[in-house]
Tab-separated table of C-alpha atoms and ligand atoms in Angstrom:
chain	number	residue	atom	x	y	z
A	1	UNK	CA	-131.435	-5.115	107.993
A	2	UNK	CA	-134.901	-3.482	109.120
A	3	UNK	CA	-137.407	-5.301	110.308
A	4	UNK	CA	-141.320	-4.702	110.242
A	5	UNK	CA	-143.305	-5.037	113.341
A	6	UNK	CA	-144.654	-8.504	112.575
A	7	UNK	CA	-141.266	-9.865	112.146
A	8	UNK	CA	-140.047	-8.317	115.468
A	9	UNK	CA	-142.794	-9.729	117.171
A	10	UNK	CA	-142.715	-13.083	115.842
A	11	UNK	CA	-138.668	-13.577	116.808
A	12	UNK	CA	-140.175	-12.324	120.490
A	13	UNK	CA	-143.552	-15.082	120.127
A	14	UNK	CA	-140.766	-17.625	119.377
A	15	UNK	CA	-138.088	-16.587	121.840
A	16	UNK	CA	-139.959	-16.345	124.874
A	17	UNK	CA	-141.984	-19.957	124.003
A	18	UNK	CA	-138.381	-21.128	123.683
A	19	UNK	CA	-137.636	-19.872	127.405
A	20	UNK	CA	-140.898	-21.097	128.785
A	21	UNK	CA	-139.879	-24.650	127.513
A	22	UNK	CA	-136.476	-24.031	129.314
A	23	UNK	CA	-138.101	-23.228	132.177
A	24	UNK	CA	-140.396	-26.179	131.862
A	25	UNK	CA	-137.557	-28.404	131.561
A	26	UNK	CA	-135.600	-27.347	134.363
A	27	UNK	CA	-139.029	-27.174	136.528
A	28	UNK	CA	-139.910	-30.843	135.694
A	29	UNK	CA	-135.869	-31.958	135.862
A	30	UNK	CA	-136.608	-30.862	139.542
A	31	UNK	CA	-139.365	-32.457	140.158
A	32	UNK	CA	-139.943	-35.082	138.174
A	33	UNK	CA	-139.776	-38.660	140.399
A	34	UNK	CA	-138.187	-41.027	138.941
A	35	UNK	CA	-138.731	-44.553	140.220
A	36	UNK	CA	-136.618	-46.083	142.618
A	37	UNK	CA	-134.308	-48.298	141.236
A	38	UNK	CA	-131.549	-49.749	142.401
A	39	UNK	CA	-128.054	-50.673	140.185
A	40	UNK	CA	-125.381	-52.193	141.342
A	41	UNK	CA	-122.021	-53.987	140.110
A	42	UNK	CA	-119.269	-56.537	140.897
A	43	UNK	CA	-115.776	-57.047	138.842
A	44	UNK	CA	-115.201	-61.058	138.386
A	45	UNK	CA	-111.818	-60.752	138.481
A	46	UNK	CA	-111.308	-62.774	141.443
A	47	UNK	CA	-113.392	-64.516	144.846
A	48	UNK	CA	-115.525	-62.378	146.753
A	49	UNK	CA	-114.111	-61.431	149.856
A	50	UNK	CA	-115.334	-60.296	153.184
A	51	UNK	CA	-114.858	-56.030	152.065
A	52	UNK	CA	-117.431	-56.834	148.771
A	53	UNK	CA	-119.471	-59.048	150.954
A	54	UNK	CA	-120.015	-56.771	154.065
A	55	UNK	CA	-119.346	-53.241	151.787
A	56	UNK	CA	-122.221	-53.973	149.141
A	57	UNK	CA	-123.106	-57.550	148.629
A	58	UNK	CA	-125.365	-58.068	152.127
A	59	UNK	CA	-126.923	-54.385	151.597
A	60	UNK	CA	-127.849	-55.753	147.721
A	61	UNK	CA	-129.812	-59.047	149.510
A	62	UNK	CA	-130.967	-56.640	151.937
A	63	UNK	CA	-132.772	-54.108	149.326
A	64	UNK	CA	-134.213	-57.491	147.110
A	65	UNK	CA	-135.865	-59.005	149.564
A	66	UNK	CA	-137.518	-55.222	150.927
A	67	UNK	CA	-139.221	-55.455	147.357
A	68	UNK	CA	-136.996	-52.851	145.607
A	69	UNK	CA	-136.440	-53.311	142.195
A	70	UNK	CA	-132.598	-54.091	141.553
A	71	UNK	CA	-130.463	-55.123	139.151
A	72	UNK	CA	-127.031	-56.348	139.667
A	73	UNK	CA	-123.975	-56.781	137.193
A	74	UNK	CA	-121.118	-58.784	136.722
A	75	UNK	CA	-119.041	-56.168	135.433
A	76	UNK	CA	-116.940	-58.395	133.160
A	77	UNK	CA	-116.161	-55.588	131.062
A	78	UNK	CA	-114.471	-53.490	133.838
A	79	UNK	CA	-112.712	-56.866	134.340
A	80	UNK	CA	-110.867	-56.587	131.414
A	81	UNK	CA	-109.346	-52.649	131.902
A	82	UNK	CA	-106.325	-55.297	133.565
A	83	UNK	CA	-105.478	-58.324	131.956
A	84	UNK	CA	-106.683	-61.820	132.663
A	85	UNK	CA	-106.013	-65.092	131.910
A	86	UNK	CA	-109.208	-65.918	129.480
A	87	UNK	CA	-109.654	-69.151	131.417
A	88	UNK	CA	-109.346	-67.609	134.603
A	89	UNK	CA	-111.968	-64.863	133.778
A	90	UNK	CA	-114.567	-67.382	132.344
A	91	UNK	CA	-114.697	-69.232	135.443
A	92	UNK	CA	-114.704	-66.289	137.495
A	93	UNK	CA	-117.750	-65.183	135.791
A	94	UNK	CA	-119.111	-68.472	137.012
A	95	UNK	CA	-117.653	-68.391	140.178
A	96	UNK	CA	-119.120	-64.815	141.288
A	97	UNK	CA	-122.437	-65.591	140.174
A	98	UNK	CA	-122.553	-69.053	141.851
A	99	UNK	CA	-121.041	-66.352	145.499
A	100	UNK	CA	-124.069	-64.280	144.723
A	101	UNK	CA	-126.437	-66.808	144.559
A	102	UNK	CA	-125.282	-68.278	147.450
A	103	UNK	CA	-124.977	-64.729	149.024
A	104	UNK	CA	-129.341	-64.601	148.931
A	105	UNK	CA	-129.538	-62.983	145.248
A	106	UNK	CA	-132.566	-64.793	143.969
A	107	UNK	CA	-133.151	-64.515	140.291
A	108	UNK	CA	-136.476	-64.193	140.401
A	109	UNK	CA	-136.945	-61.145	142.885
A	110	UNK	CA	-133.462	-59.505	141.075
A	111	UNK	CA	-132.062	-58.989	137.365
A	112	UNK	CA	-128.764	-60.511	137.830
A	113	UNK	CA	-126.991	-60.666	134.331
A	114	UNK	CA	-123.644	-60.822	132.804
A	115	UNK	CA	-122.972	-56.995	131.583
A	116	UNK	CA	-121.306	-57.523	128.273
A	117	UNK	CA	-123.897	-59.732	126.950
A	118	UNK	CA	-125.590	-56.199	127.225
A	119	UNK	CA	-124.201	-53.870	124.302
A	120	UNK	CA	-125.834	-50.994	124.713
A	121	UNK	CA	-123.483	-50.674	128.433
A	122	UNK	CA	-120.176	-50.009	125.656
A	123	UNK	CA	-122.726	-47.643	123.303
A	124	UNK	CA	-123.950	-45.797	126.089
A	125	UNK	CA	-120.209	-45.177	127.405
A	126	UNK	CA	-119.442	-43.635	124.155
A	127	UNK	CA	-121.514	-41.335	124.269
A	128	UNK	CA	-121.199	-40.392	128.037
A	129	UNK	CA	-117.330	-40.658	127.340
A	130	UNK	CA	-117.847	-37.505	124.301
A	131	UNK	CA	-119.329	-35.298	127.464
A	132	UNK	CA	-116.364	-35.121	129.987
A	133	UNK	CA	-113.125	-34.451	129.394
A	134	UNK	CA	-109.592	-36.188	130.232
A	135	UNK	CA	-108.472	-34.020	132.825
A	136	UNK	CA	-111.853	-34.834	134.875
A	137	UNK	CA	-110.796	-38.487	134.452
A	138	UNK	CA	-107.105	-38.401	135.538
A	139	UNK	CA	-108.200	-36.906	138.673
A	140	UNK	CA	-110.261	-39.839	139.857
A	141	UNK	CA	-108.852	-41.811	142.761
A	142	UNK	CA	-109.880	-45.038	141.525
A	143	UNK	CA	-107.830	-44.190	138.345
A	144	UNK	CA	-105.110	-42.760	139.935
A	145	UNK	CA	-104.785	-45.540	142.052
A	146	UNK	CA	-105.032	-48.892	139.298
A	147	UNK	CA	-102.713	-46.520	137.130
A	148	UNK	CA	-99.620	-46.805	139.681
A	149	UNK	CA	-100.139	-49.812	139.248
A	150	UNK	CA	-98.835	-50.675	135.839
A	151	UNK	CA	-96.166	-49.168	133.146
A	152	UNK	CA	-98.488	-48.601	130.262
A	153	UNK	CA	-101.505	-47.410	131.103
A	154	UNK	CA	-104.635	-48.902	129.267
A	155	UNK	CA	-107.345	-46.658	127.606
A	156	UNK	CA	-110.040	-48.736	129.140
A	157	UNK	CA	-109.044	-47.757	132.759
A	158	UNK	CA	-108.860	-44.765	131.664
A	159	UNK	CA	-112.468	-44.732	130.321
A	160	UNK	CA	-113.737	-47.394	133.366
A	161	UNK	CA	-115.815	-44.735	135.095
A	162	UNK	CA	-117.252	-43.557	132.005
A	163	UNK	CA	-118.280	-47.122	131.750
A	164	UNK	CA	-119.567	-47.217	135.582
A	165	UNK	CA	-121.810	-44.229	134.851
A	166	UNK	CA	-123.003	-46.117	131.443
A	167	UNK	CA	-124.378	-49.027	133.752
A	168	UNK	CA	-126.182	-47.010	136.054
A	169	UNK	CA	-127.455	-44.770	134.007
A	170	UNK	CA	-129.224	-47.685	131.155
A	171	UNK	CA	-131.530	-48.522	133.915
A	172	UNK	CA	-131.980	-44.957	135.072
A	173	UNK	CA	-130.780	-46.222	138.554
A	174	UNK	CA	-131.826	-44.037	141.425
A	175	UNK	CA	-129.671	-45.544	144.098
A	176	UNK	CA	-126.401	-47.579	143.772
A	177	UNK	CA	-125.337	-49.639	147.138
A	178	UNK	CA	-121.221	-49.840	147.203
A	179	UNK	CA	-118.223	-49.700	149.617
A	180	UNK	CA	-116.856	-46.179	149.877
A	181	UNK	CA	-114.030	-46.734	147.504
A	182	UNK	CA	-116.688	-46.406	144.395
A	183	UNK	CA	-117.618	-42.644	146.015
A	184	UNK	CA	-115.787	-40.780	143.580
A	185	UNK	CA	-116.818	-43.096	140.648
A	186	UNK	CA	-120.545	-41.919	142.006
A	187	UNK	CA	-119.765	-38.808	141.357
A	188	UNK	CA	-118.922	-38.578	138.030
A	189	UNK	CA	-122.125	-40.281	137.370
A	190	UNK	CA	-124.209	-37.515	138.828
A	191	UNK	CA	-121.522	-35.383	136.594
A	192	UNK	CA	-122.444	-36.596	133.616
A	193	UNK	CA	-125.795	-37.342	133.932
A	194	UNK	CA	-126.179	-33.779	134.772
A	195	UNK	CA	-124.654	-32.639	131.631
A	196	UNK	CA	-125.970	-34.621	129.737
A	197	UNK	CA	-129.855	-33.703	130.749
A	198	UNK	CA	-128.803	-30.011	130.594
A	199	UNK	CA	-127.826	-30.763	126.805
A	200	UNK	CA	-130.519	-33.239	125.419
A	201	UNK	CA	-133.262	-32.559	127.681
A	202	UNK	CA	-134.594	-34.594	130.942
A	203	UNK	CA	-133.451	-38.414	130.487
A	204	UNK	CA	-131.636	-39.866	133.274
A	205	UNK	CA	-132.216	-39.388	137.229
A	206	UNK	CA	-129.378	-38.375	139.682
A	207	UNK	CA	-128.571	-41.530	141.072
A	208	UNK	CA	-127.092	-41.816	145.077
A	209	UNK	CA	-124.498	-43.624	146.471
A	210	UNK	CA	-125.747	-45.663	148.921
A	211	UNK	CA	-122.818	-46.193	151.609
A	212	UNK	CA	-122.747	-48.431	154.487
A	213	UNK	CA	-121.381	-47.059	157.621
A	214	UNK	CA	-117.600	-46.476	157.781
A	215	UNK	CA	-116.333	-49.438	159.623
A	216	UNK	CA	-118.251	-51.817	156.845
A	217	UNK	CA	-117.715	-49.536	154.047
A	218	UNK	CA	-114.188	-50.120	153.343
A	219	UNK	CA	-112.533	-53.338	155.273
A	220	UNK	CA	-108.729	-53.688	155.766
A	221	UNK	CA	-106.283	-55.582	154.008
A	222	UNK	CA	-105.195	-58.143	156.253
A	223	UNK	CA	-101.409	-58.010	155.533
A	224	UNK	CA	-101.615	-54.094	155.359
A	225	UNK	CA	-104.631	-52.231	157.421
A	226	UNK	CA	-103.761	-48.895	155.485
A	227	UNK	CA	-105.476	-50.571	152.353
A	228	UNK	CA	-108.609	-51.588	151.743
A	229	UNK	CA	-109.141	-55.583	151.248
A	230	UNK	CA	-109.398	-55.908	147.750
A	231	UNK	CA	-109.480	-58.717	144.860
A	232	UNK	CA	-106.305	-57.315	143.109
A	233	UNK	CA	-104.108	-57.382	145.788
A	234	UNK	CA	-101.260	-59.306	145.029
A	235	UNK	CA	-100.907	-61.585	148.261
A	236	UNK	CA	-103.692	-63.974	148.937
A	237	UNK	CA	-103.462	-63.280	152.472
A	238	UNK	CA	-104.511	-60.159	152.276
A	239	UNK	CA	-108.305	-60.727	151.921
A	240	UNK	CA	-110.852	-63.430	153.172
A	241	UNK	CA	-112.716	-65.491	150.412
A	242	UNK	CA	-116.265	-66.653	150.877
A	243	UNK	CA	-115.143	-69.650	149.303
A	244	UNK	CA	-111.778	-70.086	151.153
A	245	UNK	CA	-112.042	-72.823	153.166
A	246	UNK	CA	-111.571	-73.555	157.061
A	247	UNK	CA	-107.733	-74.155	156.834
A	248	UNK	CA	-107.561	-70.913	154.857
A	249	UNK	CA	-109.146	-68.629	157.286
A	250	UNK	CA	-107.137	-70.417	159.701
A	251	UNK	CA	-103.898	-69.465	158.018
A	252	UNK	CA	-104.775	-65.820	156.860
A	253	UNK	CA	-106.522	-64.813	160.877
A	254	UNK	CA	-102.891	-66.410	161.935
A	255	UNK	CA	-100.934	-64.156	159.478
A	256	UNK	CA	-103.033	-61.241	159.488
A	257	UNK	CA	-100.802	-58.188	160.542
A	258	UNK	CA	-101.490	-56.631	164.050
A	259	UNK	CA	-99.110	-55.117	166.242
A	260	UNK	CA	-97.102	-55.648	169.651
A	261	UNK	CA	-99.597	-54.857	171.972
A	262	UNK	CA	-100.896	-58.005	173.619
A	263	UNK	CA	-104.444	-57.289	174.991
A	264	UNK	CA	-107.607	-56.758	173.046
A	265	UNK	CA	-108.397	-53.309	172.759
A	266	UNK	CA	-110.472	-51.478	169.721
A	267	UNK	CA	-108.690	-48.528	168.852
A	268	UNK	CA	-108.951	-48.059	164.808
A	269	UNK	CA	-106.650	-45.399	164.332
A	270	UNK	CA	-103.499	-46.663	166.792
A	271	UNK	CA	-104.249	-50.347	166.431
A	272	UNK	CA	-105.246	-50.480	162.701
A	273	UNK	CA	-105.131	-54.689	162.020
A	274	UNK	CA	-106.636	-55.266	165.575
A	275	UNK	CA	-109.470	-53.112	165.025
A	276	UNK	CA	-109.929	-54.673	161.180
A	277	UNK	CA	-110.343	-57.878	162.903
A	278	UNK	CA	-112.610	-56.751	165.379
A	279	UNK	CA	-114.618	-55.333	163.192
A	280	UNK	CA	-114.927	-58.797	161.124
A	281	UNK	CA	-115.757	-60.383	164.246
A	282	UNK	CA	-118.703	-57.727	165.302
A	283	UNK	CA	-120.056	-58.076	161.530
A	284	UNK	CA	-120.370	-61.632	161.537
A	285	UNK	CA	-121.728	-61.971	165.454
A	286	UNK	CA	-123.674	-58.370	165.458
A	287	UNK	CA	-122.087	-58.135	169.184
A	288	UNK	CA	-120.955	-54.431	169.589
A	289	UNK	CA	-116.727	-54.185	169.655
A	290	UNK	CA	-116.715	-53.287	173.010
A	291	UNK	CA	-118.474	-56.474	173.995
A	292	UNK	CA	-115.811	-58.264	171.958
A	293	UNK	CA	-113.071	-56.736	174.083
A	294	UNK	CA	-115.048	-57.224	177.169
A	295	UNK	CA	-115.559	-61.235	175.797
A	296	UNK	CA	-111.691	-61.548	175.055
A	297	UNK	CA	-110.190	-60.048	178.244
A	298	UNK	CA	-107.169	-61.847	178.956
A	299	UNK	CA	-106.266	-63.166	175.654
A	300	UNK	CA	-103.417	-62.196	173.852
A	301	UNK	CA	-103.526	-61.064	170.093
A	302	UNK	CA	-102.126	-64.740	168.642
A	303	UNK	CA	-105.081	-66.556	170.601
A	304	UNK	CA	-108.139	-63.805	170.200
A	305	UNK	CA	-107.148	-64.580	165.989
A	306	UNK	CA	-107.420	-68.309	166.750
A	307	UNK	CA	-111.305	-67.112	167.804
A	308	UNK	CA	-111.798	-64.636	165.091
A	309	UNK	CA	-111.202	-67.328	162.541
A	310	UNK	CA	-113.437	-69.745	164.496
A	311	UNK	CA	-116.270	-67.145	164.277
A	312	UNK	CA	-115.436	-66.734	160.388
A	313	UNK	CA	-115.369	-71.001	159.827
A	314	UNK	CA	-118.564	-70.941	161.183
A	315	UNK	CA	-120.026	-68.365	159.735
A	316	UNK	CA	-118.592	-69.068	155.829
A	317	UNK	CA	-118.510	-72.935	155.737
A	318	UNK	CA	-122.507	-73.076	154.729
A	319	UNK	CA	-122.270	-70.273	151.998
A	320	UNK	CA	-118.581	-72.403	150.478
A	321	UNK	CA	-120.864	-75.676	150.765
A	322	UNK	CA	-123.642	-73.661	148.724
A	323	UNK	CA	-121.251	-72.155	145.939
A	324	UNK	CA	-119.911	-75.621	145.096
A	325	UNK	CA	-123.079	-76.744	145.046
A	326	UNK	CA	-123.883	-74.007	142.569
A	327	UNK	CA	-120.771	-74.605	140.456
A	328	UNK	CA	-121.095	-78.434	140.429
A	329	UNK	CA	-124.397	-77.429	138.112
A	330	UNK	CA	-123.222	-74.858	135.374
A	331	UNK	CA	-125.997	-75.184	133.542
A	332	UNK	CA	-128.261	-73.863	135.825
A	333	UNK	CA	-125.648	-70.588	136.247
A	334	UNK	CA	-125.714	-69.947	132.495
A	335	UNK	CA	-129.566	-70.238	132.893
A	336	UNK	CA	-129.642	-67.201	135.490
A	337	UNK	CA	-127.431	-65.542	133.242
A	338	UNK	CA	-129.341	-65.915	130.269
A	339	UNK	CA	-132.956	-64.949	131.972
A	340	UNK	CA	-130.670	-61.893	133.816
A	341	UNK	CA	-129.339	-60.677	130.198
A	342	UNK	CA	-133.125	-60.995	128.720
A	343	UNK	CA	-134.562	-59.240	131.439
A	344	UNK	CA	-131.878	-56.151	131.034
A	345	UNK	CA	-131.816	-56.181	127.752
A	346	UNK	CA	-135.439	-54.553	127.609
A	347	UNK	CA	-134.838	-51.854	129.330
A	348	UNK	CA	-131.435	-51.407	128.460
A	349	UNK	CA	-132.849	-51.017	125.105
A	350	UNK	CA	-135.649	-48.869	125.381
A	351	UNK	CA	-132.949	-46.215	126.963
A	352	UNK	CA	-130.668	-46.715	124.391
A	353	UNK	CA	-133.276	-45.559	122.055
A	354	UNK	CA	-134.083	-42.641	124.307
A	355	UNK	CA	-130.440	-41.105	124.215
A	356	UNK	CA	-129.882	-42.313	120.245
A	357	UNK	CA	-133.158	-39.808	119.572
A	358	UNK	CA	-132.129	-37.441	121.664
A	359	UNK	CA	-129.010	-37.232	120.271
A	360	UNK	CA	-129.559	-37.295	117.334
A	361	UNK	CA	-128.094	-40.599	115.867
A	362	UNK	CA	-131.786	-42.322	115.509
A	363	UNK	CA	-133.346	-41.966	112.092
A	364	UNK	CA	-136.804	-41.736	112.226
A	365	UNK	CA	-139.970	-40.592	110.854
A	366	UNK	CA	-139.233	-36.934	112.236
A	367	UNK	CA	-135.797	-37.101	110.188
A	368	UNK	CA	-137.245	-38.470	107.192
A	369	UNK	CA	-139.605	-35.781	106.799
A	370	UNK	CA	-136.901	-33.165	106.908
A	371	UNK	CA	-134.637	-35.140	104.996
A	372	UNK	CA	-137.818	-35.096	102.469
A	373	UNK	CA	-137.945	-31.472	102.719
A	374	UNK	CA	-134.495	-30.864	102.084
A	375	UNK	CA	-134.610	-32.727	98.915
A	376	UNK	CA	-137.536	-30.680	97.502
A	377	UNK	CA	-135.646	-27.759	98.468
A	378	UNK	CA	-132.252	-29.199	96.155
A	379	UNK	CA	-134.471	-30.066	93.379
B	1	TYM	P1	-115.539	-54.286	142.935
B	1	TYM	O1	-115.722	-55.532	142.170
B	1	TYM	O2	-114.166	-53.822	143.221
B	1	TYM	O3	-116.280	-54.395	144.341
B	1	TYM	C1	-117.653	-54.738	144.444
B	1	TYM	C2	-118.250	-53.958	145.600
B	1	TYM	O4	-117.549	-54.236	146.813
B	1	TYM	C3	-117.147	-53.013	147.440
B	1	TYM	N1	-115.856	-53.219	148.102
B	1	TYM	C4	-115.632	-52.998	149.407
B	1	TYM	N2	-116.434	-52.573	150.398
B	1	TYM	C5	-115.888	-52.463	151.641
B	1	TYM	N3	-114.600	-52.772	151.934
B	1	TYM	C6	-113.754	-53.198	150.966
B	1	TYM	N4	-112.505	-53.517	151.251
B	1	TYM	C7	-114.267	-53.328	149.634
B	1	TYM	N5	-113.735	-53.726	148.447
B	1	TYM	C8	-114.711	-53.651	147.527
B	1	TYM	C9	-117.019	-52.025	146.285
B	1	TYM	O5	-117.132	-50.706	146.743
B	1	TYM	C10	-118.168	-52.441	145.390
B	1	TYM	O6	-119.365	-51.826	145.816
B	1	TYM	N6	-116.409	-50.499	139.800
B	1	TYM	C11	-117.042	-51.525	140.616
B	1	TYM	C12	-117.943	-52.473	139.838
B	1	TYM	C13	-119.017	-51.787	139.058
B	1	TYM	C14	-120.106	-51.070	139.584
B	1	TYM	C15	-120.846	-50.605	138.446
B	1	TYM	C16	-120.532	-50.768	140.879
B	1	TYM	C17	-119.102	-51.752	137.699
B	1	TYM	N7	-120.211	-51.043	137.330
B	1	TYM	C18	-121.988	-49.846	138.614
B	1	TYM	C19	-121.682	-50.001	141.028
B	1	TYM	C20	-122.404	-49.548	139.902
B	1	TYM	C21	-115.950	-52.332	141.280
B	1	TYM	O7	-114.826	-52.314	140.895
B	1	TYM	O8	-116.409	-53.124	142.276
């Protein structure tokens, strides 16, 4: 096919305006600043503990009351990638937002909302989800991990991170406070967000992970210092509740697994459950571990737990008092929820509509105009 002059140089006008807008894009998805914003997420599958408390929970009260915008989940969808008793998980729900509360999440400085009041979090994830691929899932820790865990495994755990990413990225998030285990989670985020920018066009920021240091950022299981202390542990003992009370903490310091080595010495890597219970002592005093050690000379490992659980008595009894108090008035919980679920819905919406455009799946007057078009064309 030959083409005249004016032809060739109209494919050129229209080619090179189509790499300036590339260029454009890519110059403003550089620097465009997004505003901070802060997302972050809890499963109500069981009591806090000390690892969510310490590992995101304190850095969440921390960022609210410097002013930063935040919004914080129960992830009760996430909840249900295992199974749970239906009772169980409705009270949980409860529970965990009656621990925040108490925790210093005030509801009118923070969004704090129930996430699958929320639909666009499950929309969202479907589209994500049609970005990535299976083999970048099955090689997520997180995944791998939960997966051992059970004989069949279920789509949704599958899909969870896909889901993590929806949540941060509705609010356009900027920063995300969590214990190190979520790390990898974080970075399929950035992933997919990055794809999916490159492909529609500037939408979502790159969020961070924002990571405590690395004695806080991933506490020890009590009965086993190789794991992390975490809800779905199977042994009770294994993890301190905020709600567990003085007897409890009693009974878990007294079990907690250490070694035979008598004195007090911090050494994380030869003396694993010593160390984890160190550590719990220096986060709830602020005194430095060495202090500790210097504090506890002469003590043997059976009597320095008898102090560590004093310390942690202490230190939880006020915030158990303040979640009963909280779950003795239920009402007032679903109100939080219900202002927390208003709140995100607004924005959760308005990005919904952003990616649904972008995509392609919104119909609006641009479509109808070519869908008018079209028809004249047929007829
Ligand atoms: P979840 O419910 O397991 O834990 C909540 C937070 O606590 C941190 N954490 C710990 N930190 C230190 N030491 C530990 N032993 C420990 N155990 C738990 C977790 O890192 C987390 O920050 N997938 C998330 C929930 C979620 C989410 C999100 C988080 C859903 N959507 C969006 C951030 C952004 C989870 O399972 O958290």
């Amino acid at each position: 096919m030959v083409l005249t002059v004016g032809r060739r140089l109209h494919i050129l006008n229209e080619y090179s305006s189509r790499c300036l807008k590339q260029v454009r894009r890519s110059h403003a998805t550089e620097t465009f600043k997004w505003s901070h914003r802060v997302f972050s997420g809890i499963q109500p599958t069981g009591s806090m503990h000390l690892g969510n408390y310490f590992g995101a929970v304190q850095k969440w009260v921390e960022m609210q009351n410097a002013g930063e915008s935040v919004i914080y989940s129960i992830a009760d969808l996430h909840s249900i990638t295992l199974p749970q008793d239906p009772k169980h998980l409705h009270s949980n729900i409860l529970q965990i937002t009656a621990t925040l509360l108490a925790c210093g999440i005030d509801p009118d400085k923070s969004i704090l909302f129930q996430q699958s009041r929320i639909p666009e979090h499950t929309q969202l994830c479907w589209t994500l989800g049609c970005l990535t691929t299976m083999a970048r899932l099955a090689h997520i820790p997180t995944y791998k991990e939960k997966s051992a865990t059970v004989k069949e495994v279920p789509l949704g755990l599958y899909v969870y991170p896909v889901l993590q990413a929806a949540d941060i990225l509705l609010y356009r998030a900027t920063h995300v406070p969590v214990g190190e285990d979520q790390t990898h989670n974080l970075e399929l985020v950035q992933h997919l967000a990055k794809i999916f920018n490159n492909r529609y066009g500037h939408t979502f920021p790159i969020p961070k992970a924002v990571v405590a240091d690395s004695s806080i950022s991933r506490l020890k299981s009590l009965r086993d210092p190789s794991k992390k202390m975490s809800k779905s542990e199977q042994d009770p003992k294994s993890r301190i509740e905020i709600t567990d009370t003085p007897d409890d903490i009693l009974e878990k310091c007294k079990k907690a697994l250490t070694d035979f080595t008598s004195e007090i010495t911090f050494d994380p890597e030869k003396r694993p459950g010593v160390a984890n219970l160190i550590t719990i002592h220096s986060l709830f005093t602020g005194l430095d571990p060495a202090e500790i050690c210097e504090q506890n000379i002469g003590l043997d490992t059976g009597r320095y737990k008898l102090v560590v659980a004093e310390v942690i008595q202490e230190k939880l009894e006020p915030l158990r008092q303040q979640v009963q108090q909280y779950m003795s008035e239920p009402q007032y919980i679903e109100e939080v929820l219900n202002r927390g679920a208003d709140k995100a819905s607004v924005i959760a919406q308005q990005t919904w509509l952003d990616v649904k455009t972008k995509v392609g799946l919104q119909i609006n007057e641009g479509s109808y105009r070519c869908l008018q078009v079209s028809e004249k064309r047929v007829m």
